[in-house]
XYZ file of C-alpha atoms in Angstrom:
622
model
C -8.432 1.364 9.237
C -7.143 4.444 8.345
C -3.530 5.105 9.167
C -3.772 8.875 9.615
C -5.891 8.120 13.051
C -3.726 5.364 14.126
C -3.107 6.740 17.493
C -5.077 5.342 20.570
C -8.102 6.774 21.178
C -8.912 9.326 23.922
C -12.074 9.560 26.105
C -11.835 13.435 26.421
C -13.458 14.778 23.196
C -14.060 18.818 22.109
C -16.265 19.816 18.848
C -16.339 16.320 17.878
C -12.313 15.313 17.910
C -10.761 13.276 20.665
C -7.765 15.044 22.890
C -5.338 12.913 20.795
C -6.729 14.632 18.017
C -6.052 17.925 18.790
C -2.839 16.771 20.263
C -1.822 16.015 16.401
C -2.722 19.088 15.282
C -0.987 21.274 17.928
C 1.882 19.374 16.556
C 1.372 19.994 13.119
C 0.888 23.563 13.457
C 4.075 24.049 15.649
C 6.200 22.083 13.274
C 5.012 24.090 10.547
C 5.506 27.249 11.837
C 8.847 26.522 13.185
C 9.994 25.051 9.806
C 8.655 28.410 8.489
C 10.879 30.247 10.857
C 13.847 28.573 10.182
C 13.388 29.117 6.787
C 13.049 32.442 7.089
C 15.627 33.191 9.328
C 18.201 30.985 7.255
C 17.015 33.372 3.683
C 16.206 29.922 2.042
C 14.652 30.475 -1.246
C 11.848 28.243 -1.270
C 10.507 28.288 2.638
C 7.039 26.868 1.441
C 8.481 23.654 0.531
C 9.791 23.577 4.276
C 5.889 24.091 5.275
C 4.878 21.751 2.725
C 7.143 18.992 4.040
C 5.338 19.549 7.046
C 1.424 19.062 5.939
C 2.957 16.290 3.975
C 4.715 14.360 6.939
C 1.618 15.030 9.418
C 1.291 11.876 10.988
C -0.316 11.121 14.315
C 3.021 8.233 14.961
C 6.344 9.049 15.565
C 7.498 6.250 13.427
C 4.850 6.877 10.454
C 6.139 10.242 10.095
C 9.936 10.185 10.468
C 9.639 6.741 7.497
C 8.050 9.112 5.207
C 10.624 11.200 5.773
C 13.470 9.105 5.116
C 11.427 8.359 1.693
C 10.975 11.835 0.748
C 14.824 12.893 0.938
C 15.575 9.549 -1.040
C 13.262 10.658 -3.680
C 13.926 14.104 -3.353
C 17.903 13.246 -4.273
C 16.808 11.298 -6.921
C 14.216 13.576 -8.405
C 16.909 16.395 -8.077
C 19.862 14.583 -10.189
C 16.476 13.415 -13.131
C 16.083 17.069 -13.169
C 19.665 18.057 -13.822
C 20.424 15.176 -16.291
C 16.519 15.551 -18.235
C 17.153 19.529 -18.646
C 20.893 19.007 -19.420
C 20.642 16.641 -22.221
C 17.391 18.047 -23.597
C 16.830 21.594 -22.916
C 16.817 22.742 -26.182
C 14.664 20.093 -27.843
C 11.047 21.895 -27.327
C 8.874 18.773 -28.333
C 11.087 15.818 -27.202
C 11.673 17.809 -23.950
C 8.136 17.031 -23.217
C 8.085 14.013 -24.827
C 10.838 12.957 -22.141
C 9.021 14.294 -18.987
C 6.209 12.187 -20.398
C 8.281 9.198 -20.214
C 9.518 10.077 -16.922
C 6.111 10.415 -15.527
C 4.814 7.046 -16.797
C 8.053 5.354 -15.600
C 7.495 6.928 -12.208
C 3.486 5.969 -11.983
C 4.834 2.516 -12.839
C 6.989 1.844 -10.291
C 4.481 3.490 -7.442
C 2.398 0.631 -9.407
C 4.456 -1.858 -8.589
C 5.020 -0.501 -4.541
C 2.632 0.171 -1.776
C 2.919 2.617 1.476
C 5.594 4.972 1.450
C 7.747 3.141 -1.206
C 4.944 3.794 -3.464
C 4.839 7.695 -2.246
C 8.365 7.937 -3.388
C 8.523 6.671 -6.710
C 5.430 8.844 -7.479
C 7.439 11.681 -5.431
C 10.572 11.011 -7.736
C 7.882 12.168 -10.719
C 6.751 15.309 -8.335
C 9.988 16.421 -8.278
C 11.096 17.036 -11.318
C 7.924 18.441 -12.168
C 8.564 21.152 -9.689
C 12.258 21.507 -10.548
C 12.627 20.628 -14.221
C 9.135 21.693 -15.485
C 8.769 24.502 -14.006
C 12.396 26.055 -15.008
C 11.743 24.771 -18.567
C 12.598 28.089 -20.124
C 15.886 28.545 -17.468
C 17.584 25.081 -17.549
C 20.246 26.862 -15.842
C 18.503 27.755 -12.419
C 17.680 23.437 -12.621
C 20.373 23.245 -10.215
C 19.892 25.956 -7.525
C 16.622 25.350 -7.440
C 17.027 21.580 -6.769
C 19.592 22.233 -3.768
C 16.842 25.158 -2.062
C 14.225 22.461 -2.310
C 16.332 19.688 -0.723
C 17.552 22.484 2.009
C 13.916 23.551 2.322
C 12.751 19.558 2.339
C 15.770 18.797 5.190
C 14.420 21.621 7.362
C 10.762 20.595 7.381
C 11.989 16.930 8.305
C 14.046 18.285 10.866
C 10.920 20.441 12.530
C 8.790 17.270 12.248
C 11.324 15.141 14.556
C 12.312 18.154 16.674
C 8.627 19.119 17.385
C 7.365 15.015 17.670
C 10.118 14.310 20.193
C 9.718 17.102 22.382
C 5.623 16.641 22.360
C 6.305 12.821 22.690
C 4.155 11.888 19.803
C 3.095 8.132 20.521
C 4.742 5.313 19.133
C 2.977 3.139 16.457
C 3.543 -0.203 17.416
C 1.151 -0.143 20.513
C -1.976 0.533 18.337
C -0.266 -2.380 15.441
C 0.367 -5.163 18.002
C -3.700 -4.661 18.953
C -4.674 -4.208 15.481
C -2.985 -7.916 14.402
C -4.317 -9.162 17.554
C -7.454 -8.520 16.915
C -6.920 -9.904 13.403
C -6.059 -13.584 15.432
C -8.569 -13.749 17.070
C -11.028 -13.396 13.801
C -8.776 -16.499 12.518
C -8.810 -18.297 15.329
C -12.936 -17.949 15.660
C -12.866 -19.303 11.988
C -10.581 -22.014 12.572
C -13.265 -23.111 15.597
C -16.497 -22.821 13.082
C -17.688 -20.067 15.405
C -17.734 -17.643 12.388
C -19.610 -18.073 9.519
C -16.735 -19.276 6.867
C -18.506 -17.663 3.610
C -15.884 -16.311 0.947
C -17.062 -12.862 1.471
C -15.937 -12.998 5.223
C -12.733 -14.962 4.409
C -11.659 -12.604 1.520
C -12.759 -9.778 3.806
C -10.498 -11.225 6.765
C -7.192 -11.734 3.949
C -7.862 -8.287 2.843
C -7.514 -7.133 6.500
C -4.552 -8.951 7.435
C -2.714 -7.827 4.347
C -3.625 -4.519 4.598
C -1.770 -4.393 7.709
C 1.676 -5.056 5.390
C 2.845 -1.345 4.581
C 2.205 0.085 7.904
C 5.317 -2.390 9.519
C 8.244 -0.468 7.355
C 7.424 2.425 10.070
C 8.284 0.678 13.347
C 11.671 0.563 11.907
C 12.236 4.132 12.177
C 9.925 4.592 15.292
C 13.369 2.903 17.929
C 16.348 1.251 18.019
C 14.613 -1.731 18.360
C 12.804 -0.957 15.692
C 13.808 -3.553 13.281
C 12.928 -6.014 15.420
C 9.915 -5.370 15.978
C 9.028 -4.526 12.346
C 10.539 -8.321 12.167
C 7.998 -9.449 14.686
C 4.947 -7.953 13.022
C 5.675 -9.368 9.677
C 6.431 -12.976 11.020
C 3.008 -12.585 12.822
C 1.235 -11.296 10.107
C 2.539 -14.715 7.907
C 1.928 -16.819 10.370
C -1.620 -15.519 10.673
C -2.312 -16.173 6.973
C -0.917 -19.614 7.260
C -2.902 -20.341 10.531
C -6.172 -19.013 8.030
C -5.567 -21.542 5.291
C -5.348 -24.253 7.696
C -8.432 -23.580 9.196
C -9.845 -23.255 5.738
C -8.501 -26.809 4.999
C -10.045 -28.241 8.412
C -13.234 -26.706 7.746
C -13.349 -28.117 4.131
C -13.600 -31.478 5.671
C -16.445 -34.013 5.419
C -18.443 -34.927 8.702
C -16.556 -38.270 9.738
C -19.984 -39.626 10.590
C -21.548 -38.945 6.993
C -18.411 -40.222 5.485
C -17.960 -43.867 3.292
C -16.283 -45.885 6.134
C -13.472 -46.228 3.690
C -12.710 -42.531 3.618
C -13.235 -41.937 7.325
C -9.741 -42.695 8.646
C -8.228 -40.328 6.225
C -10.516 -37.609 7.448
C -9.729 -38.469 11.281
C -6.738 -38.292 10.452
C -6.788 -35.394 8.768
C -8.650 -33.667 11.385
C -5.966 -34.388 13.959
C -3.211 -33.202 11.969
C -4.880 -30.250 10.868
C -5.565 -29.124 14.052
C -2.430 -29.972 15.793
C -0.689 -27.700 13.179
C -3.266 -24.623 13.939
C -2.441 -25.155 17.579
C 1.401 -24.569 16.501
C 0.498 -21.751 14.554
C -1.049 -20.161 16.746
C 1.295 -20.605 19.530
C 3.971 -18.880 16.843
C 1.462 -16.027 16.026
C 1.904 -14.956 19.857
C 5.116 -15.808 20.278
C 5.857 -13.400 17.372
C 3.268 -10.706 18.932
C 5.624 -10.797 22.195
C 8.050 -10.127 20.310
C 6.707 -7.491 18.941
C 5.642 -6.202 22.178
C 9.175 -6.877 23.848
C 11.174 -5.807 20.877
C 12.513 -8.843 20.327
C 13.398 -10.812 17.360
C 10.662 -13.394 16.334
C 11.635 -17.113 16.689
C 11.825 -17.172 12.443
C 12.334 -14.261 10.227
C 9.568 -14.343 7.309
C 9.412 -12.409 4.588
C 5.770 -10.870 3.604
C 5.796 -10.597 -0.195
C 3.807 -7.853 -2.261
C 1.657 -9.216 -4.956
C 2.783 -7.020 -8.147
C 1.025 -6.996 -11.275
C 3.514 -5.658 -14.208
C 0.665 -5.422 -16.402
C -1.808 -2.953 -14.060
C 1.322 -1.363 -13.452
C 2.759 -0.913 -16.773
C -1.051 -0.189 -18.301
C -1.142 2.277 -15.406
C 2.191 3.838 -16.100
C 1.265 4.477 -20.128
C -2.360 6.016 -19.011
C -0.441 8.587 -17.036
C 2.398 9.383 -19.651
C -0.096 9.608 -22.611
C -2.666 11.624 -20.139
C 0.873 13.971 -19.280
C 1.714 14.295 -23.215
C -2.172 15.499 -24.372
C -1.968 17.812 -21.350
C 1.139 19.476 -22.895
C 0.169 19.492 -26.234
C -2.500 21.284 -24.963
C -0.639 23.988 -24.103
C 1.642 23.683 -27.388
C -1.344 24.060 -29.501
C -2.984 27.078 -27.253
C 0.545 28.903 -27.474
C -0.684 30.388 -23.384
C 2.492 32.039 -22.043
C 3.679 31.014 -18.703
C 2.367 27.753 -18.392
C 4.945 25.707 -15.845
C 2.983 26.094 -12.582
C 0.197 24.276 -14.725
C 2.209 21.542 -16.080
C 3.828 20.887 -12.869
C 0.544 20.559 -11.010
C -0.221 17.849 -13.797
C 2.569 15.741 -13.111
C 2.005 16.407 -9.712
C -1.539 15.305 -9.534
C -0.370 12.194 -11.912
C 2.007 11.261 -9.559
C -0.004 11.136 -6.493
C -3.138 9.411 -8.150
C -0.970 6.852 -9.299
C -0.402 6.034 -5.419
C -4.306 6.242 -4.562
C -6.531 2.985 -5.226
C -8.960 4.863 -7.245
C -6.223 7.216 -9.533
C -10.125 9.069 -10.853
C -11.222 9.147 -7.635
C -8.260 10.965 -5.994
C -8.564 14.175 -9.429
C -11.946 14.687 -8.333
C -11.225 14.915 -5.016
C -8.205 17.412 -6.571
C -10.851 19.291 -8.348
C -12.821 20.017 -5.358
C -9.634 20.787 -2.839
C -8.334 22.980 -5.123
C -10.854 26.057 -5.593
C -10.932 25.375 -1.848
C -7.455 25.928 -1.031
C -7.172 29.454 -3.835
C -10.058 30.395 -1.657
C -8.688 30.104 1.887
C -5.062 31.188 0.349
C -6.759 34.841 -1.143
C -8.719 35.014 2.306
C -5.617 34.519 4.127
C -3.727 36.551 2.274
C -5.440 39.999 1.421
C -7.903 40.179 4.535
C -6.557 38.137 7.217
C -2.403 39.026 6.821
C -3.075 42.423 4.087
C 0.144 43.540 3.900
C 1.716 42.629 7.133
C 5.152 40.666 6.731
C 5.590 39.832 11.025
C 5.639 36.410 11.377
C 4.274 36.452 14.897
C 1.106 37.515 13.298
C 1.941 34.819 10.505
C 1.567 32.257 12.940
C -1.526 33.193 14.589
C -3.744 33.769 10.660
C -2.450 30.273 9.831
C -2.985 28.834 12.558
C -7.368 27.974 12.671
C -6.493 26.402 9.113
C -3.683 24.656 9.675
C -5.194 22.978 12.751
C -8.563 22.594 11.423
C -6.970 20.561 8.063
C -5.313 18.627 10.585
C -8.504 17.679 12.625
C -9.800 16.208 9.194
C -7.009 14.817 8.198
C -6.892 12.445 11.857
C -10.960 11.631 11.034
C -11.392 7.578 10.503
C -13.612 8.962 7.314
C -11.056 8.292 4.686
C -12.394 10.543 1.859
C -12.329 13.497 4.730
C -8.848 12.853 5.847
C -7.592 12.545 2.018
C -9.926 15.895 1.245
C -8.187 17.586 4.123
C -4.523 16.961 3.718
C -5.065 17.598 -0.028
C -6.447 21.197 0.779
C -3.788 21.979 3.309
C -1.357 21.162 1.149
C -2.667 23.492 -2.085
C -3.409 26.157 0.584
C 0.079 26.325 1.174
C 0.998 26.004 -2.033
C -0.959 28.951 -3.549
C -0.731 31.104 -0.490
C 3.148 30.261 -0.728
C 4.847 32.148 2.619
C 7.872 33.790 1.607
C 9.729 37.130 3.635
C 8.711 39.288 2.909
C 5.391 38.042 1.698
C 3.749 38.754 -2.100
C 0.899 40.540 -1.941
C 0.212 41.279 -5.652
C -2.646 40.199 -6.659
C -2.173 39.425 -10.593
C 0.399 36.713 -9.757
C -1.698 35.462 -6.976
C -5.144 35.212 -9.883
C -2.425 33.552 -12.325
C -1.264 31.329 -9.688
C -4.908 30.057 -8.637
C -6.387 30.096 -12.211
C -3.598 27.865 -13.485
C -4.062 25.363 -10.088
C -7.230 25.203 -10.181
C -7.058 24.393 -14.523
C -4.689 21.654 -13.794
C -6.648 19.857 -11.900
C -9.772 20.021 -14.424
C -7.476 19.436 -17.250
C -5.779 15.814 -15.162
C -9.642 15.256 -15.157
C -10.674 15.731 -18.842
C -7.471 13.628 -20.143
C -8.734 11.113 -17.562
C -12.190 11.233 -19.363
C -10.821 10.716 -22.940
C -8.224 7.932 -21.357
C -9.917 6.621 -17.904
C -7.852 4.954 -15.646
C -8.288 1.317 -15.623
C -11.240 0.499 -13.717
C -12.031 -1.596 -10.559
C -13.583 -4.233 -12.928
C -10.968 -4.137 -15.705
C -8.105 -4.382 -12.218
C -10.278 -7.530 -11.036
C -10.213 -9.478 -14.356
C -6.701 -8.961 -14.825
C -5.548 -9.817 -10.934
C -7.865 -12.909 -11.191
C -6.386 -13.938 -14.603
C -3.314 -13.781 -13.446
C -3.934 -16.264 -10.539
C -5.600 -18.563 -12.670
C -2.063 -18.634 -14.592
C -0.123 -18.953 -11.594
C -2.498 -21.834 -10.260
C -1.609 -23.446 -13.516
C 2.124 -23.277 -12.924
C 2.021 -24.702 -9.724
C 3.176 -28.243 -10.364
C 6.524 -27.017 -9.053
C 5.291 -26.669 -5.741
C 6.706 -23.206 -5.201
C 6.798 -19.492 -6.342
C 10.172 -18.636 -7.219
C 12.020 -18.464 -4.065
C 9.465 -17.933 -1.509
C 8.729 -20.333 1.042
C 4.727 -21.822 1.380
C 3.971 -19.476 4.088
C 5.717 -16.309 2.090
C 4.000 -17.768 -0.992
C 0.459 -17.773 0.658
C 1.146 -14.442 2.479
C 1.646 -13.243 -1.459
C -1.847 -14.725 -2.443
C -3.691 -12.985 0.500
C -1.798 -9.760 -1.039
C -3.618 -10.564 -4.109
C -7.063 -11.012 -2.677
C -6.575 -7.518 -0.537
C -5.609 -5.941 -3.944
C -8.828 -7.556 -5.463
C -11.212 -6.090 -2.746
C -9.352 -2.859 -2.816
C -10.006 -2.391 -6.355
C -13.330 -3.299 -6.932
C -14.800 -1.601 -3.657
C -17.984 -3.229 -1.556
C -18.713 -5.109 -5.136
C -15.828 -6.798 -4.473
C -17.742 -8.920 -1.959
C -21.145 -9.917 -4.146
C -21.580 -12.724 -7.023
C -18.926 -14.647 -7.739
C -15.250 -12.160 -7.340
C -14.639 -13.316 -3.730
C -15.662 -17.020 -4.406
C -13.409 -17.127 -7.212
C -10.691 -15.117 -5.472
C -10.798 -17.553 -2.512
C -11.138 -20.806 -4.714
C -7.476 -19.964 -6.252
C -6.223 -19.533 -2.733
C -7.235 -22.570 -1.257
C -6.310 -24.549 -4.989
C -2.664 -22.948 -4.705
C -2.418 -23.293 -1.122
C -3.407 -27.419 -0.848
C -0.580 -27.623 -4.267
C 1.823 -25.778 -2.157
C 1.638 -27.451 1.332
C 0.937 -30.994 -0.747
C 3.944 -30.469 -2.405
C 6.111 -29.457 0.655
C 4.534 -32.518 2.655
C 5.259 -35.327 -0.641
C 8.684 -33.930 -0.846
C 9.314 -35.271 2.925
C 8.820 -39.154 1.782
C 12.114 -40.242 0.918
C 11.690 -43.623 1.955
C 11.456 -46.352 -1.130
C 8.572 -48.042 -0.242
C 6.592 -44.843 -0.941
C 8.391 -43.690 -4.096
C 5.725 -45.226 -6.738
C 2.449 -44.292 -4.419
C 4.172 -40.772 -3.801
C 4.555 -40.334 -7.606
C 0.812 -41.615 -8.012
C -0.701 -37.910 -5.563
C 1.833 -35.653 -7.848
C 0.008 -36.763 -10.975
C -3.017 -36.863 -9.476
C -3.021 -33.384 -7.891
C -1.272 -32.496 -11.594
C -4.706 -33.262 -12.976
C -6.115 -31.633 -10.614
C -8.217 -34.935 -9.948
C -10.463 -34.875 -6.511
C -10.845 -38.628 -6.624
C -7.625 -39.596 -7.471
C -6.055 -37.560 -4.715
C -8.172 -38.983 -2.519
C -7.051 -42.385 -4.035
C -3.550 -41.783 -3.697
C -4.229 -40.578 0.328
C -5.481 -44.151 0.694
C -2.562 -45.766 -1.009
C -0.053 -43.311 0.803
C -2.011 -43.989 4.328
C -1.743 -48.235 3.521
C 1.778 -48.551 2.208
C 3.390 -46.514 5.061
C 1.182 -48.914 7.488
C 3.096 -51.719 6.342
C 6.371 -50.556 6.192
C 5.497 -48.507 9.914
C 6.295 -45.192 8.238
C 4.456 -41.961 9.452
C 2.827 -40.173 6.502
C 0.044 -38.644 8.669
C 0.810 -35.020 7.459
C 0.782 -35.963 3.700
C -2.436 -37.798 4.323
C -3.906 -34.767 6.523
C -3.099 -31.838 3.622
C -4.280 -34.379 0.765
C -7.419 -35.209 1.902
C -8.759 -31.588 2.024
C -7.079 -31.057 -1.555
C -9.249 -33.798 -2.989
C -12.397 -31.656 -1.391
C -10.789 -28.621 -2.699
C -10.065 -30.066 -6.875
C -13.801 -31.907 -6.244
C -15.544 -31.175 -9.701
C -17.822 -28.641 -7.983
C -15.075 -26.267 -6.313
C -13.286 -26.111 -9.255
C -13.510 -22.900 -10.971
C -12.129 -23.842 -14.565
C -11.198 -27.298 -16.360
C -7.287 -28.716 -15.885
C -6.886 -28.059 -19.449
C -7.776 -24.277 -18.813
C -5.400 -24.005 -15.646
C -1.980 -23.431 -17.585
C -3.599 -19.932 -18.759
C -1.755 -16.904 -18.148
């Protein structure tokens, strides 16, 4: 789902948008135009970056907007003090100058790599920055300075018109529409924990990839109240809770029918069966305790954490692609000798920077190259027929005012490519047309301004040509490689400090970034059996583990030791052995070892020779 049409739906509709719809985009175009005004009234000397702030932050949730927010000062600060230190120490240096905002690029594109949601946006924002500060006073390292403190002032008042306008037009709260979204997300797990969905690996990747999805929208509830926290607490706890109540039914369903099992194997299974669904009962009973909690802004009855999967090697391969792509740009322009070039080298890092937070980094430049000869078009319309010549901003208001609300129609659609086509062209139409008082009208800086934004974008395309992007296939191999390593390590029961539930929520993260990178092919041949066969493997190690560790008692030290090494091999039969040998040796002692028994009886389906996806030997691959 979206998160740009998060807000509840209305049953009034006109031209095709619901009233919440044009709700948002009243809002939009009020906050924009007072920003504008402030601006102007206050002599700032960058008042488009108050508008773009605006067109950036347009949100249909209170909370979704005023987290970006927060983001985009952090990373404005930051991006501000890279500016002054990058054109202080190197202003003079021509070549390494570049060579340095290359550098900075790629480290920013990694570490938007390495985020999601709006932690993402601000690392690659960090990158847009200094583009837009640095870059484009290349040949004035002097005016670094000023120019960074009118874009934060310009930034702060564009924030300020976003809260001012969304509390006074009492822009809905997010968590409503999340609390229905993860409820709907239990019951899909709780039909496949009852066998009354189909249980293929398409539909359980598919079901992972929408719960973890569901991950970088929680960081906005915290800015949405005062109870805010809390409920982001809430969500998250349901959210892990929901993945753990998932591989459980998983586990249950990878049972044998008692009936068509050896009599000597059927106990286990009962057993099994019981356990296993005693603990999804408990599960779910936390999942909606948390989603009260939620609801009540409350603090959830435990506190889990719900890990991002990170890859350091898409991230860091992703990270070079855009510095090299960045460097070939400029030496573009070296070996050309064009004057005047900084508007075109900013756009590149700009364009780099926000890619690098899109799935598809290709994807989002042609999408770029389209929006842009767009937005120069609208801009020169608006500018030398609609306003021609007039600098009153009354009348301001009213020419800006069909585009602004019509980009902010598409950017609310569910369609994602015509939400991410529309906020893209609102933003370059503001960029190009760039309202200032009194306003520009000459035309030869306006053609400059338009050829050089719309050559950026074509240029972020050819370098992207002679150095794609890594591709949904190439992002599969590597994400799937790495779990096969991680399976591998798993003999310690745990990843680094998480806890089994954190450490499973991590593995769904995986899957979602699977399926997000690979598209709808994502869900044919073997990429989601595969993906799901390494989450059930690590899963059973995990909650085997966690169960083992429980028997202390002597008498089932040796027979304990005997379903490590078997589960160490990997070894169906012998973990089904050592269930047996666990289930007799606590009966004469009059131990309970039922939940040991119940998670290793599903593991020896799980390691059978036929659900394994690789030999033991090839498990300790990274």
């Amino acid at each position: 789902m979206n998160t740009t049409s998060a807000a509840a739906p209305s049953a009034l509709a006109f031209a095709g948008f619901p009233a919440s719809s044009w709700a948002f985009a009243l809002r939009v175009w009020l906050a924009m135009m007072l920003a504008l005004y402030a601006s102007f009234w206050l002599e700032l000397e960058s008042p488009s970056s108050a508008a773009l702030t605006v067109a950036i932050l347009a949100l249909p949730t209170r909370g979704q907007g005023m987290e970006k927010a927060g983001y985009r000062l952090l990373a404005t600060a930051i991006g501000v003090m890279a500016s002054i230190a990058i054109a202080g120490v190197f202003s003079q240096t021509d070549g390494l100058l570049l060579a340095v905002l290359g550098i900075w690029v790629g480290l920013c594109v990694y570490v938007a790599a390495m985020l999601d949601g709006n932690r993402a946006y601000a690392a690659a924002l960090c990158c847009i920055t200094v583009a837009l500060i640095a870059i484009q006073q290349i040949d004035t390292p002097l005016q670094v300075f000023p120019t960074g403190i009118a874009r934060g002032a310009a930034i702060g008042i564009g924030v300020l018109a976003v809260a001012l306008v969304n509390e006074v037009l009492a822009a809905p709260d997010y968590h409503p529409v999340l609390a229905g979204r993860i409820e709907a997300l239990h019951h899909r797990v709780t039909d496949l924990a009852q066998g009354t969905e189909h249980a293929s690996a398409a539909t359980a990747a598919i079901l992972l990839h929408d719960i973890a999805a569901v991950r970088p929208e929680i960081a906005s509830l915290t800015t949405e109240s005062s109870i805010g926290t809390a409920r982001s607490e809430a969500a998250r706890s349901a959210l892990v809770d929901l993945v753990s109540a998932f591989s459980l039914g998983r586990m249950l369903s990878a049972l044998p029918a008692t009936s068509a099992a050896p009599p000597h194997t059927a106990g286990l299974i009962a057993i099994s069966r019981s356990w296993l669904r005693a603990e999804i009962s408990r599960k779910n009973t936390q999942v909606r305790s948390s989603l009260d909690a939620l609801h009540e802004g409350k603090r959830p009855y435990h506190a889990w954490r719900a890990p991002l999967y990170r890859s350091r090697r898409i991230a860091a391969e992703t990270g070079a692609r855009a510095a090299i792509s960045f460097a070939l740009i400029g030496l573009f322009f070296v070996l050309t000798g064009w004057p005047t070039t900084e508007l075109c080298l900013s756009l590149v890092a700009v364009i780099l920077g926000l890619g690098s937070t899109a799935p598809a980094p290709r994807t989002f430049t042609m999408v770029t190259v389209t929006a842009m000869p767009i937005a120069c078009a609208l801009a020169g319309i608006l500018k030398y027929f609609v306003f021609n010549g007039v600098s009153e901003f009354q009348l301001l208001a009213i020419g800006l005012a069909p585009v602004v609300i019509g980009f902010a129609l598409l950017i609310s659609s569910p369609n994602p490519l015509l939400s991410s086509l529309g906020r893209l062209t609102l933003v370059f139409t503001i960029a190009v047309l760039a309202p200032t008082n009194p306003q520009n009208y000459d035309p030869e800086v306006f053609l400059v301004t338009s050829f050089f934004a719309c050559l950026s974008s074509v240029l972020v395309l050819a370098a992207q040509t002679l150095l794609p992007p890594l591709s949904g296939e190439q992002r599969v191999r590597l994400l799937q490689r790495e779990a096969g390593g991680e399976l591998g390590d798993l003999d310690r029961w745990r990843v680094r400090d998480l806890a089994p539930e954190e450490a499973a929520f991590r593995d769904a993260a995986r899957i979602e970034q699977i399926l997000t990178a690979n598209g709808a092919s994502a869900l044919n041949g073997q990429i989601a059996a595969n993906a799901m066969r390494c989450f059930d493997q690590a899963e059973s190690l995990r909650r085997c583990g966690t169960e083992l560790q429980q028997l202390t008692q002597d008498p089932l030290a040796r027979v304990v030791q005997d379903a490590r090494e078997a589960l160490a091999q990997r070894n169906g039969a012998a973990i089904l052995a050592a269930a047996e040998a666990i289930r007799q040796m606590a009966s004469r002692n009059n131990l309970s070892a039922n939940s040991a028994i119940a998670v290793l009886v599903p593991a020896s389906t799980v390691f059978a020779p036929s659900q394994s996806p690789t030999a033991p030997s090839q498990g300790k691959q990274s």
